[in-house]
C-alpha cells in the first residue's frame, strides 16, 4: 500500500530514437506531472520499458520524482495507490501550450528543467565562469557540428570541407557524434557551453534543446523534409529562444542527383514522387545524403557566425570576462568590415548564394539605399496645406522613373532625402478578379498569402515567381493569416472561419460567427486562433480541437486586431484595447489612443509594449510605455502607412519626420506586409468596398500586388519614453499600418514588426 499517487505511462513505441525519447516520453511526462502534482512525491509506474531507458535518463527521472520508479512488467508485486494518472498529456511535436494547462508552463521551462537535472546550480555557475575564462582567451565562438553516418542517411559527405570553412570563418569547431552509449550529462555540458550548433535534419538535432537561449541553431534541410524540419526543430527552436537558421539544399546538393537526372520528379517534386504516402519517404530519409555547395552555404555560415559572436560577447558582458576593451573593439570592427566588403562584393557580382532575388533587387537590398544627410529640413507638422516636398523616388511597379508630383490638399513634410528604389508588380496566370482584402508574408519564407473578394485564397511564391495554391471558397474572403508555414485561416462573408491545408489544398470550416467574419489572427505562443465579426463578438478557438474556447460579446464592432506575443490589441471605435491571451477570462484593458476619429487599423510592436493606430481622418498615434522601454533594448522606431488614395509613406517616430514616400499607386492601399527579414514590402493596391459611394473614384480594373525592397527605417538609438502622435499624416483614411522598431545594441538586432491591415480592404 502506497501513500503517494502514481503516474502510469509507456516507454515503448519509438523509444530508442533520441527525438522520440523526448517528444513522445520525457516532454509529455513533464507536462503531465506539472499539471497534476505540485511536488515530487509521486510514483512513476512504467510499462514497455527497455532495461537501458531508466539508466540513460536517470538524471531526468530522479528530478521528476523523488520516489523509486516501478517497472510494472518486471515487478510481480501488487501495488495500491490512493490515486493514479494513466497516460500522458501531449500537445504536439515538441510543443507545450500553456493556455491548455491549469498550471501554465512553456517549452523554455522544460529546457530549464533539463539544465537543473544535468547541472546543479553550483556546477552551472562554475561552468559559466569556465566559459567566460575560455572566451577571454579566445574570440572564436564555439560551434558543435553534429555528425551523422552514411548508414543512417542524411550525412554530410564533404564534412571535412565544412569544418575547414567554419574554422576559416572564425568558429572553434567541435565534431559531435552521438550514439546510444553517449553520456547525456557530458553531451549537455558540451552543447550548453557552445554558442552554435549545426546539423542535418535528424533525431540528433534533438540535442539542440541543450543550447542556451540566444545561441544559434543551423538546420540543413534535405529534399522532401521541409515541413517535418520546420515542425520538429524549427518551431521548437524559436520557442526556446534560439537564433534559428534554416538552409534548404538544392537538388544538385543531394546525393540523389547521382541516381536521378537533375530535372527528375524525385528531385523537383517529392510530393508527386511519394504520392503523399509517408511509407515512400524511405528514399529521402534513409538513402539521401548531402554534399554542401560551400560557395552557397558560406553566407548561411557567416550569418550564424555573426549571431554566435554577438551571443558570446553578450555573455562575456554579463560575466567575469577581463577581455581588454581594445581587443573587443577591434574584433567588432573586423566583423563589420568583413560584412560590408561581402555585401558590396555580392552587389557588384549581381548574385548572392543565399538569395534568389533578381540582380537589380539584390543590389538594392545590399547597397546603402538610405543615405541620411545631416542637413535635414524638418519643419514641425503644421495644419497648413499645399506644402510641397523635395522627396524624390522611383515608382514601384510599372511606372518607371518619375519625380514625385506635388499634390495640393494633402499634408506633407519637407526633407532633403533622395530615395532610389524599384518595385516589381506580381503577375498571375489567372488574375484576381475582385478586390484584394489582405496579404500576409509567411512567418519564415517569402510565400505570400492573399485573400480577396473573389472567394479565393492564393499562395504566391515570391522567390520562385509562381502561384503555389489557389483555393476557391463559397464566399468572399475578408481576411487571412498563417499558422506556421503549412496552414492558413480565412474569414469569410458567409460568417465562416476556414482552415486551409497548404500542402494538400484541402479546407474545412472551423466554425461560424453570427454575422460577417472580419478579422483573423493566430497566436503561435498560445496556439489560439482569434476571430472577430460584425456580430460584435470576439472568439478564441482551439485549432487542434476545432472548437471555440471562449466567446466574448463587445459593445461595438472590432475594426482591426494585432498580435505581439501574448498581447492582443483591438481597435474599436476611437479606442484601443489590450487583451492578455494567457488569461482568456480576463477583462479588456483600455489603452489611450490619442485620436478622436474612428480607428481604421492598429499595429503592435513585438519588441516592446508599443502600438500604433491609424484613423479615418488621416491621423496616426503611436504609444510606447515607459516601463517597457526601461528594460527593453529594442524600441519602436518607425512605421509605414498606406491610405485609400494610393500613397505609401514611412515615418520616423522619434523625430516625427517622414522618411520617404512612394509615388502614388493606381488604387488605394488595401493591405501591406513585410517579409520575415524586412527585405521585401508587399503592397496590395486595390479598390475596396469600404464605402459604396467611393467605388467610382477607384480604377476597378487594376488589382495589383507590388514588391518594394526594404528601405532602412533606422531612426536613431534614443529610447522613447513617452507617447507621440502625428496630426494629419494624410488627409485621407489610413487603411494600413506597419510598425517597425530600431535597436539599441539589442540581442536580436533590428528588424520589422508585424504588418497590420485589420479590416483594410473591404
XYZ file of C-alpha atoms in Angstrom:
762
model
C 0.000 0.000 0.000
C 1.458 3.329 -1.120
C 0.545 6.674 0.387
C 1.591 8.644 -2.692
C -0.225 8.822 -6.051
C 1.157 7.373 -9.279
C 1.569 8.202 -12.952
C 1.315 5.182 -15.254
C 2.828 5.543 -18.724
C 4.516 3.606 -21.513
C 8.144 3.943 -22.576
C 7.642 1.862 -25.704
C 6.737 2.953 -29.205
C 9.643 4.667 -30.946
C 11.790 4.665 -27.809
C 15.416 4.363 -28.802
C 15.176 7.228 -31.268
C 16.568 10.253 -29.439
C 13.920 12.606 -30.806
C 11.055 10.325 -29.828
C 12.562 9.727 -26.385
C 11.935 13.412 -25.702
C 8.940 14.135 -27.921
C 6.888 11.048 -27.007
C 8.165 10.415 -23.486
C 10.044 12.960 -21.417
C 8.245 16.127 -22.549
C 4.709 14.649 -22.155
C 5.783 13.287 -18.764
C 6.997 16.762 -17.760
C 3.694 18.330 -18.870
C 1.625 15.707 -17.053
C 3.345 15.833 -13.668
C 3.338 19.649 -13.686
C -0.387 19.596 -14.419
C -1.354 17.275 -11.563
C 1.328 17.482 -8.888
C 2.869 20.366 -7.014
C 5.784 18.366 -5.628
C 7.925 15.305 -6.363
C 6.035 12.977 -4.013
C 4.545 10.521 -6.517
C 5.491 7.236 -8.141
C 6.389 6.725 -11.790
C 4.949 3.412 -12.982
C 6.332 2.489 -16.396
C 5.500 -0.254 -18.886
C 7.137 -1.347 -22.165
C 10.414 -0.120 -20.719
C 13.786 -1.297 -22.036
C 16.447 -2.011 -19.440
C 18.676 0.794 -20.678
C 15.995 3.508 -20.576
C 15.965 4.249 -16.792
C 19.754 4.294 -16.718
C 20.142 6.639 -19.682
C 17.650 9.178 -18.342
C 18.315 8.687 -14.627
C 19.092 12.381 -14.039
C 15.774 13.438 -15.570
C 13.735 10.718 -13.853
C 15.187 11.489 -10.427
C 14.481 15.180 -10.972
C 10.830 14.453 -11.806
C 10.053 12.144 -8.881
C 11.758 11.645 -5.550
C 10.325 8.116 -5.206
C 11.668 4.940 -6.848
C 10.303 4.122 -10.303
C 8.240 0.930 -10.626
C 8.594 -1.290 -13.714
C 5.203 -2.983 -13.883
C 6.398 -5.521 -16.492
C 9.158 -6.874 -14.232
C 7.699 -6.212 -10.789
C 5.280 -9.026 -9.850
C 4.083 -7.396 -6.645
C 0.650 -5.860 -6.208
C 0.723 -2.086 -5.753
C -2.099 0.046 -4.385
C -2.133 3.821 -4.817
C -4.550 6.408 -3.415
C -4.945 7.819 -6.944
C -3.478 7.177 -10.368
C -2.977 9.171 -13.551
C -2.958 6.812 -16.542
C -1.342 8.097 -19.725
C 0.471 11.312 -20.564
C -0.551 14.726 -21.896
C 0.891 15.615 -25.290
C 0.283 18.843 -27.199
C 2.169 18.162 -30.431
C 5.699 17.769 -31.786
C 7.935 19.360 -29.132
C 5.056 21.657 -28.212
C 3.775 22.993 -24.905
C 0.560 25.027 -24.993
C 0.288 26.941 -21.703
C -3.286 28.051 -22.401
C -4.430 24.436 -22.152
C -2.818 23.817 -18.762
C -4.137 24.537 -15.286
C -0.565 25.381 -14.277
C 0.843 27.147 -17.350
C 4.349 26.130 -18.385
C 6.303 26.584 -21.604
C 8.927 24.726 -23.589
C 11.520 27.038 -22.063
C 10.523 25.732 -18.643
C 11.319 22.244 -19.907
C 14.733 23.479 -21.044
C 15.373 24.995 -17.605
C 14.260 21.733 -16.018
C 16.840 19.809 -18.067
C 19.552 22.252 -17.019
C 18.665 21.706 -13.364
C 18.706 17.945 -13.932
C 22.123 17.787 -15.595
C 23.742 20.774 -13.879
C 23.291 21.769 -10.258
C 23.202 25.485 -9.531
C 26.766 25.383 -8.251
C 28.003 23.432 -11.256
C 26.108 25.739 -13.613
C 27.786 28.790 -12.081
C 31.198 27.123 -12.248
C 30.661 26.217 -15.897
C 29.640 29.796 -16.707
C 32.834 31.087 -15.130
C 34.811 28.475 -17.075
C 33.104 29.579 -20.286
C 33.963 33.202 -19.582
C 37.597 32.352 -18.967
C 37.701 30.375 -22.220
C 36.047 33.228 -24.104
C 38.568 35.629 -22.610
C 41.424 33.650 -24.073
C 39.776 33.221 -27.460
C 37.479 35.382 -29.552
C 36.179 32.403 -31.520
C 32.617 31.252 -30.793
C 32.234 27.513 -30.245
C 30.312 25.548 -32.888
C 29.123 21.975 -32.333
C 28.957 20.145 -35.672
C 26.543 17.225 -35.466
C 27.855 14.251 -37.441
C 25.709 11.506 -38.976
C 26.914 8.277 -40.593
C 26.101 7.296 -44.155
C 24.422 4.130 -42.918
C 21.540 6.080 -41.358
C 21.286 8.623 -44.201
C 21.386 12.421 -44.380
C 25.108 12.580 -43.700
C 27.319 15.462 -44.864
C 29.606 13.896 -47.467
C 32.071 16.799 -47.505
C 32.243 17.151 -43.739
C 35.974 17.947 -43.675
C 35.457 20.835 -46.106
C 32.601 22.077 -43.939
C 34.764 22.033 -40.819
C 37.557 23.858 -42.648
C 35.134 26.525 -43.869
C 33.690 27.015 -40.383
C 37.185 27.379 -38.934
C 38.105 29.825 -41.692
C 35.065 31.975 -40.967
C 36.006 32.123 -37.300
C 34.384 29.237 -35.419
C 36.062 26.909 -32.972
C 34.545 23.632 -34.251
C 33.832 20.522 -32.180
C 32.674 17.385 -34.012
C 29.887 15.632 -32.090
C 28.979 12.023 -32.964
C 26.142 10.928 -30.659
C 25.392 7.240 -30.131
C 23.393 5.082 -27.732
C 26.461 4.998 -25.478
C 26.828 8.787 -25.302
C 26.580 10.178 -21.780
C 23.784 12.733 -21.792
C 25.405 14.605 -18.926
C 28.588 15.026 -20.980
C 26.572 15.915 -24.095
C 24.645 18.522 -22.136
C 27.816 20.162 -20.820
C 29.353 20.270 -24.296
C 26.329 21.738 -26.068
C 25.203 24.026 -23.254
C 28.660 25.617 -23.243
C 28.608 26.209 -27.016
C 27.416 29.252 -28.931
C 26.112 27.491 -32.042
C 25.100 24.081 -33.337
C 24.920 22.842 -36.930
C 23.450 19.634 -38.283
C 21.380 17.968 -40.981
C 17.746 17.230 -40.165
C 17.519 14.140 -37.991
C 16.972 12.842 -34.476
C 20.395 14.066 -33.355
C 19.209 17.669 -33.650
C 17.120 16.966 -30.557
C 20.328 17.823 -28.684
C 19.580 21.449 -29.606
C 17.284 21.550 -26.580
C 20.501 21.690 -24.534
C 21.505 25.029 -26.119
C 21.211 28.241 -24.155
C 18.571 30.810 -25.206
C 20.197 33.227 -27.630
C 22.591 30.701 -29.141
C 22.375 29.668 -32.794
C 20.916 26.548 -34.408
C 21.574 25.893 -38.111
C 19.492 23.102 -39.640
C 20.418 21.766 -43.075
C 17.193 20.626 -44.731
C 17.443 17.834 -47.326
C 14.967 17.491 -50.174
C 11.423 16.447 -49.144
C 11.979 17.147 -45.435
C 10.990 20.825 -45.391
C 7.745 20.594 -43.435
C 8.958 17.990 -40.940
C 12.152 20.006 -40.348
C 10.096 23.060 -39.539
C 7.649 21.197 -37.315
C 10.131 19.124 -35.298
C 13.036 21.554 -34.912
C 12.298 24.974 -36.445
C 9.278 25.910 -34.341
C 10.698 24.490 -31.080
C 13.991 26.335 -31.648
C 12.238 29.692 -31.866
C 10.127 28.880 -28.814
C 13.302 28.080 -26.889
C 14.692 31.497 -27.826
C 17.345 30.206 -30.207
C 18.558 32.079 -33.278
C 17.259 29.603 -35.842
C 18.743 29.478 -39.358
C 17.451 27.078 -41.996
C 19.406 26.045 -45.081
C 17.427 24.191 -47.757
C 19.665 22.309 -50.146
C 19.359 22.459 -53.919
C 18.807 19.260 -55.967
C 22.462 19.410 -57.016
C 23.499 19.184 -53.337
C 21.620 15.927 -52.782
C 23.262 12.541 -53.303
C 20.076 11.560 -55.143
C 21.383 13.668 -58.031
C 23.850 10.826 -58.657
C 20.954 8.402 -59.167
C 18.421 10.615 -60.948
C 18.667 13.350 -63.556
C 18.627 16.893 -62.215
C 15.143 17.533 -63.670
C 13.661 14.244 -62.433
C 10.432 14.369 -60.433
C 12.221 12.741 -57.486
C 14.383 15.839 -57.055
C 11.908 18.521 -58.077
C 8.524 17.283 -56.873
C 8.855 14.892 -53.923
C 5.120 15.079 -53.243
C 4.376 13.600 -56.642
C 7.184 11.073 -56.295
C 5.934 9.787 -52.938
C 2.250 10.134 -53.900
C 1.611 11.611 -50.476
C 2.424 8.283 -48.783
C 4.831 8.557 -45.841
C 5.980 4.968 -46.378
C 7.511 6.101 -49.679
C 9.753 8.609 -47.882
C 12.465 5.999 -47.257
C 14.295 7.158 -50.390
C 14.664 10.658 -48.925
C 15.194 9.720 -45.272
C 17.434 6.646 -45.484
C 19.170 6.898 -48.867
C 19.711 10.627 -49.292
C 22.959 12.259 -48.182
C 24.122 15.853 -48.547
C 27.109 17.384 -50.312
C 27.001 21.071 -49.466
C 27.831 23.729 -52.041
C 30.400 25.619 -49.972
C 30.035 28.806 -52.007
C 26.294 28.855 -51.466
C 26.463 27.658 -47.855
C 29.100 30.205 -46.856
C 26.569 33.029 -46.486
C 24.497 30.901 -44.118
C 27.556 30.056 -42.042
C 28.657 33.696 -41.930
C 25.232 34.711 -40.655
C 25.498 32.052 -37.949
C 28.964 33.313 -37.014
C 27.830 36.917 -36.574
C 24.929 35.848 -34.348
C 27.044 33.392 -32.346
C 29.758 36.019 -31.909
C 27.241 38.526 -30.654
C 25.801 35.957 -28.246
C 29.283 35.134 -26.925
C 30.150 38.801 -26.381
C 26.866 39.484 -24.604
C 27.538 36.593 -22.251
C 31.014 37.999 -21.616
C 29.453 41.342 -20.781
C 27.273 39.680 -18.134
C 30.066 37.513 -16.763
C 33.547 37.947 -15.401
C 35.414 38.401 -18.642
C 38.551 40.515 -18.492
C 38.938 40.912 -22.235
C 40.693 44.246 -22.934
C 38.342 46.793 -24.442
C 40.581 47.370 -27.451
C 40.558 43.628 -28.311
C 36.776 43.555 -28.130
C 36.509 46.747 -30.195
C 38.979 45.516 -32.834
C 37.014 42.320 -33.344
C 33.748 44.218 -33.723
C 35.350 46.425 -36.395
C 36.742 43.332 -38.141
C 33.305 41.695 -38.294
C 31.634 44.874 -39.563
C 34.259 45.470 -42.262
C 34.039 41.866 -43.431
C 30.262 42.161 -43.661
C 30.435 45.436 -45.626
C 33.021 44.089 -48.082
C 30.970 40.943 -48.588
C 27.802 42.950 -49.248
C 29.421 45.126 -51.892
C 31.071 42.097 -53.470
C 27.695 40.423 -53.969
C 26.179 43.670 -55.232
C 28.948 44.048 -57.812
C 28.635 40.436 -58.899
C 24.863 40.710 -59.251
C 24.090 37.482 -57.428
C 24.195 36.042 -53.955
C 24.391 32.383 -52.999
C 21.951 32.766 -50.116
C 19.282 34.720 -52.008
C 17.370 34.187 -55.200
C 16.358 37.755 -55.927
C 16.843 39.275 -59.375
C 20.176 41.114 -59.591
C 18.582 44.559 -59.556
C 16.590 43.773 -56.441
C 19.637 42.208 -54.838
C 21.752 45.306 -55.393
C 19.045 47.430 -53.937
C 18.804 45.126 -50.969
C 22.535 45.093 -50.236
C 23.612 48.609 -51.190
C 23.046 51.522 -48.782
C 19.709 52.826 -50.048
C 19.018 55.268 -47.233
C 21.800 57.903 -47.190
C 20.664 60.154 -44.361
C 22.095 63.627 -44.773
C 22.917 65.973 -41.952
C 21.042 68.933 -43.418
C 17.502 67.699 -42.822
C 14.868 70.384 -43.220
C 12.162 69.352 -40.791
C 9.536 71.927 -40.006
C 7.026 70.993 -37.357
C 3.946 69.190 -38.546
C 1.519 72.036 -39.063
C -2.028 72.434 -40.264
C -1.005 74.356 -43.385
C -1.964 72.850 -46.710
C -0.410 72.982 -50.181
C 3.068 72.072 -48.837
C 5.319 70.623 -51.490
C 8.192 68.273 -50.797
C 11.682 67.737 -52.143
C 11.463 63.966 -51.736
C 12.014 62.041 -54.968
C 11.582 58.363 -55.705
C 11.419 55.825 -58.462
C 7.939 54.401 -58.680
C 7.210 50.877 -57.572
C 5.623 48.769 -60.269
C 5.408 49.639 -63.935
C 5.564 53.409 -63.686
C 9.286 53.844 -64.403
C 11.408 56.765 -63.217
C 9.484 59.879 -62.371
C 9.674 62.742 -59.929
C 7.180 62.933 -57.161
C 4.243 65.152 -58.085
C 3.318 67.809 -55.558
C -0.288 67.352 -54.541
C -2.421 70.148 -53.111
C -4.855 69.445 -50.281
C -2.580 66.783 -48.787
C -0.352 67.365 -45.801
C 3.340 66.545 -46.274
C 6.725 67.371 -44.834
C 9.866 68.781 -46.410
C 13.103 66.826 -46.150
C 16.271 66.677 -48.220
C 16.176 62.908 -48.707
C 16.567 61.125 -52.012
C 15.474 57.516 -52.295
C 16.059 55.299 -55.303
C 14.037 52.120 -55.391
C 12.324 49.801 -57.798
C 9.308 47.595 -57.277
C 8.097 44.507 -59.064
C 4.489 44.006 -59.945
C 3.392 40.416 -59.359
C 1.672 38.772 -62.293
C -0.783 35.877 -62.028
C -1.786 33.354 -64.674
C -5.397 33.674 -63.554
C -5.843 37.304 -62.471
C -7.504 38.215 -59.192
C -10.998 39.076 -60.365
C -12.132 41.144 -57.384
C -10.809 43.355 -54.605
C -7.845 42.196 -52.517
C -8.683 42.186 -48.807
C -5.463 41.074 -47.077
C -1.911 39.959 -47.843
C 0.472 38.210 -45.450
C 4.042 37.016 -45.785
C 4.676 33.596 -44.280
C 6.494 33.573 -40.918
C 9.734 32.120 -42.294
C 9.607 32.096 -46.099
C 8.785 34.518 -48.895
C 5.445 32.882 -49.588
C 2.677 35.474 -49.790
C -0.873 34.638 -48.671
C -3.599 36.608 -50.467
C -7.300 36.763 -49.643
C -9.749 38.536 -51.920
C -13.390 39.202 -52.610
C -13.394 36.734 -55.497
C -13.782 33.963 -52.862
C -10.292 32.613 -53.453
C -7.282 32.183 -51.180
C -3.946 32.242 -53.009
C -0.398 31.340 -52.010
C 2.259 33.047 -54.122
C 5.927 32.025 -54.057
C 7.762 35.329 -54.415
C 11.214 33.797 -54.858
C 10.000 31.263 -57.419
C 7.621 33.761 -59.070
C 4.906 31.123 -59.094
C 1.381 30.726 -57.802
C 1.604 27.700 -55.480
C -2.026 27.401 -54.416
C -5.398 28.716 -55.471
C -8.158 27.563 -53.115
C -11.698 28.687 -54.018
C -14.271 29.131 -51.245
C -18.009 29.622 -51.106
C -17.901 33.272 -50.041
C -15.809 36.411 -50.281
C -12.715 36.256 -48.065
C -12.193 39.350 -45.940
C -9.058 38.367 -44.044
C -6.430 35.656 -43.723
C -3.479 34.582 -41.586
C -0.843 31.850 -41.300
C -0.392 29.116 -38.717
C 3.214 28.174 -39.311
C 4.101 27.582 -42.948
C 1.627 24.881 -43.912
C -1.729 26.022 -42.518
C -3.764 29.170 -43.142
C -7.070 30.530 -41.867
C -9.550 32.828 -43.581
C -12.568 34.892 -42.525
C -15.496 34.884 -44.956
C -18.557 36.959 -45.730
C -20.658 33.826 -45.070
C -19.638 34.164 -41.383
C -17.402 31.083 -41.648
C -13.856 30.645 -40.341
C -11.994 28.250 -42.632
C -8.829 26.233 -42.103
C -6.726 25.668 -45.241
C -4.070 22.953 -45.534
C -1.449 24.435 -47.853
C 0.129 21.042 -48.610
C -2.968 19.101 -49.641
C -5.039 22.075 -50.793
C -7.981 20.954 -48.648
C -10.100 23.202 -46.462
C -12.620 22.781 -43.669
C -14.889 25.080 -41.692
C -13.754 25.639 -38.097
C -16.892 27.460 -37.005
C -19.110 30.473 -37.606
C -19.872 33.954 -36.376
C -23.456 35.208 -36.287
C -22.569 37.857 -38.862
C -19.790 38.503 -41.390
C -16.360 37.447 -40.082
C -13.879 40.299 -40.452
C -10.573 39.646 -38.636
C -8.487 36.539 -38.009
C -5.143 36.117 -36.208
C -3.221 33.082 -34.948
C -1.044 33.228 -31.840
C 1.977 30.950 -32.096
C 2.780 31.481 -28.412
C -0.590 30.278 -27.118
C -1.714 28.200 -30.137
C -5.008 30.082 -30.174
C -6.941 31.417 -33.166
C -8.661 34.772 -32.649
C -11.534 35.954 -34.850
C -13.940 38.897 -34.819
C -17.037 39.741 -36.821
C -19.807 42.229 -37.421
C -21.762 40.370 -34.718
C -19.645 42.320 -32.177
C -18.122 39.075 -30.943
C -14.523 38.035 -30.395
C -13.998 34.263 -30.367
C -10.931 32.324 -29.228
C -10.579 28.956 -30.958
C -8.508 25.840 -30.360
C -7.357 24.910 -33.902
C -6.476 21.370 -32.845
C -9.832 20.597 -31.242
C -11.638 22.717 -33.847
C -13.907 24.338 -31.314
C -14.378 27.685 -29.608
C -12.724 28.069 -26.204
C -14.111 31.451 -25.166
C -16.565 33.881 -26.785
C -16.897 37.486 -25.651
C -19.582 39.980 -26.559
C -18.348 43.525 -27.214
C -20.126 46.864 -27.290
C -19.051 47.785 -30.816
C -17.567 46.096 -33.867
C -13.846 45.406 -33.924
C -12.167 47.340 -36.733
C -8.713 45.753 -36.533
C -6.626 43.418 -34.380
C -2.881 42.896 -33.978
C -0.773 40.380 -32.050
C 2.577 40.761 -30.291
C 3.476 37.768 -28.149
C 0.676 37.121 -25.677
C -0.723 40.649 -26.099
C -3.698 41.147 -28.403
C -4.521 44.709 -29.438
C -8.049 45.569 -30.600
C -9.292 48.742 -32.284
C -12.934 49.562 -31.541
C -14.428 52.917 -32.394
C -11.845 55.533 -31.448
C -10.308 53.427 -28.673
C -7.629 50.753 -28.414
C -7.828 47.815 -26.030
C -5.310 45.277 -24.734
C -6.172 41.628 -24.065
C -3.858 39.094 -22.382
C -4.079 35.701 -24.107
C -2.684 33.984 -21.012
C -5.947 34.778 -19.218
C -8.855 34.307 -21.596
C -11.363 35.090 -18.850
C -9.645 38.360 -18.024
C -11.008 41.817 -18.879
C -10.108 44.137 -21.730
C -7.683 46.880 -20.734
C -8.351 50.265 -22.283
C -5.310 51.993 -23.837
C -5.083 55.694 -24.655
C -5.162 56.074 -28.450
C -4.786 59.886 -28.754
C -7.220 60.037 -31.682
C -10.817 61.234 -31.768
C -11.948 59.727 -35.061
C -12.721 56.078 -35.742
C -9.595 53.909 -35.780
C -9.148 52.151 -39.092
C -6.148 49.923 -38.323
C -3.845 49.004 -35.456
C -0.349 47.506 -35.376
C 1.620 46.428 -32.313
C 5.374 46.038 -31.946
C 6.687 42.627 -30.927
C 9.821 44.213 -29.447
C 8.121 46.173 -26.689
C 4.757 47.236 -25.291
C 4.041 49.668 -28.084
C 1.408 50.116 -30.749
C 0.292 52.467 -33.497
C -3.200 53.288 -34.730
C -4.386 54.930 -37.944
C -7.701 56.753 -38.118
C -10.184 57.586 -40.866
C -9.245 61.285 -40.728
C -5.612 60.628 -41.667
C -4.090 60.778 -38.193
C -1.673 58.269 -36.680
C -0.961 57.876 -32.968
C 1.971 55.896 -31.582
C 2.440 54.835 -27.976
C 5.359 53.175 -26.180
C 5.134 52.671 -22.428
C 7.999 53.905 -20.299
C 8.023 50.689 -18.268
C 8.677 48.580 -21.339
C 11.468 50.724 -22.710
C 13.309 50.892 -19.423
C 14.083 47.171 -19.650
C 13.981 46.663 -23.381
C 16.808 47.364 -25.776
C 14.613 47.366 -28.886
C 12.076 50.165 -29.113
C 9.513 51.439 -31.548
C 11.386 53.347 -34.222
C 9.390 53.773 -37.426
C 6.160 52.871 -39.128
C 4.808 52.642 -42.651
C 1.347 53.899 -43.599
C -0.870 53.345 -46.614
C -4.011 55.331 -47.378
C -7.110 54.974 -49.520
C -5.676 57.339 -52.142
C -2.823 55.001 -53.019
C 0.065 56.626 -51.136
C 2.585 54.718 -49.002
C 4.968 56.555 -46.668
C 7.427 55.687 -43.905
C 7.694 57.828 -40.793
C 10.362 58.407 -38.158
C 8.553 58.008 -34.862
C 11.146 59.541 -32.577
C 11.662 62.703 -34.614
C 8.191 62.893 -36.183
C 9.528 63.071 -39.734
C 8.554 61.433 -42.949
C 11.412 59.245 -44.167
C 10.142 58.606 -47.673
C 7.024 58.323 -49.777
C 6.364 56.084 -52.747
C 4.756 57.504 -55.868
C 1.037 57.040 -55.959
C -0.339 53.597 -56.749
C -3.210 53.252 -59.240
C -5.648 52.352 -56.443
C -5.953 52.693 -52.706
C -3.704 50.607 -50.470
C -5.736 47.655 -49.243
C -3.018 45.888 -47.253
C 0.747 45.764 -46.670
C 3.128 43.147 -45.297
C 6.854 42.845 -44.595
C 8.598 39.520 -45.071
C 10.459 37.810 -42.224
C 13.718 39.757 -42.668
C 12.220 43.051 -43.739
C 13.860 42.634 -47.142
C 10.592 42.958 -49.043
C 7.493 45.045 -48.532
C 4.396 43.722 -50.298
C 1.688 46.260 -51.117
C -1.806 45.395 -52.317
C -3.161 48.290 -54.378
C -6.817 47.529 -54.925
C -10.218 49.161 -54.797
C -12.221 48.280 -51.723
C -15.803 48.073 -50.576
C -15.324 50.224 -47.510
C -17.870 52.758 -48.735
C -20.066 52.230 -51.761
C -20.036 55.888 -52.823
C -16.240 55.769 -53.222
C -16.240 52.982 -55.776
C -16.307 55.301 -58.769
C -13.102 57.003 -57.613
C -11.096 53.797 -57.985
C -9.642 52.109 -61.015
C -11.690 48.924 -60.579
C -9.789 47.090 -63.294
C -6.463 47.310 -61.515
C -5.970 44.986 -58.548
C -2.197 44.775 -58.252
C 0.348 43.465 -55.801
C 3.720 45.187 -55.666
C 7.027 44.251 -54.058
C 9.316 47.021 -52.866
C 12.811 46.374 -51.495
C 13.103 47.396 -47.889
C 14.200 50.925 -47.075
C 16.337 51.287 -43.967
C 13.994 52.640 -41.322
C 16.536 53.045 -38.533
C 15.844 56.387 -36.936
C 18.343 56.509 -34.092
C 19.365 54.934 -30.817
C 17.496 57.120 -28.360
C 14.985 55.331 -26.160
C 11.407 56.546 -26.473
C 9.757 57.047 -23.111
C 6.542 58.855 -23.937
C 3.613 58.954 -26.329
C 3.844 60.927 -29.557
C 1.233 61.346 -32.233
C 1.235 62.544 -35.812
C -1.508 65.014 -36.702
C -2.592 64.652 -40.292
C -0.170 62.114 -41.636
C -2.589 62.085 -44.552
C -5.747 63.942 -45.491
C -7.198 60.575 -46.419
C -8.103 57.456 -44.457
C -5.171 55.456 -43.093
C -6.143 51.937 -44.119
C -2.964 50.011 -43.329
C -0.044 50.486 -40.986
C 3.115 48.502 -40.190
C 5.190 49.146 -37.086
C 8.943 48.565 -37.213
C 11.495 49.086 -34.494
C 15.073 50.231 -34.091
C 17.524 48.582 -31.749
C 19.998 49.839 -29.198
C 22.639 47.091 -29.251
C 19.794 44.678 -28.663
C 20.228 40.919 -28.632
C 18.224 40.435 -31.797
C 19.352 43.458 -33.744
C 16.957 45.357 -35.932
C 14.004 44.033 -37.878
C 10.437 44.668 -38.943
C 7.294 44.316 -36.921
C 4.098 42.617 -37.979
C 2.062 44.172 -40.745
C -1.482 45.135 -39.892
C -4.340 45.862 -42.191
C -7.155 44.744 -39.945
C -10.312 45.297 -41.952
C -8.315 47.193 -44.526
C -9.504 46.420 -47.998
C -13.242 45.922 -47.510
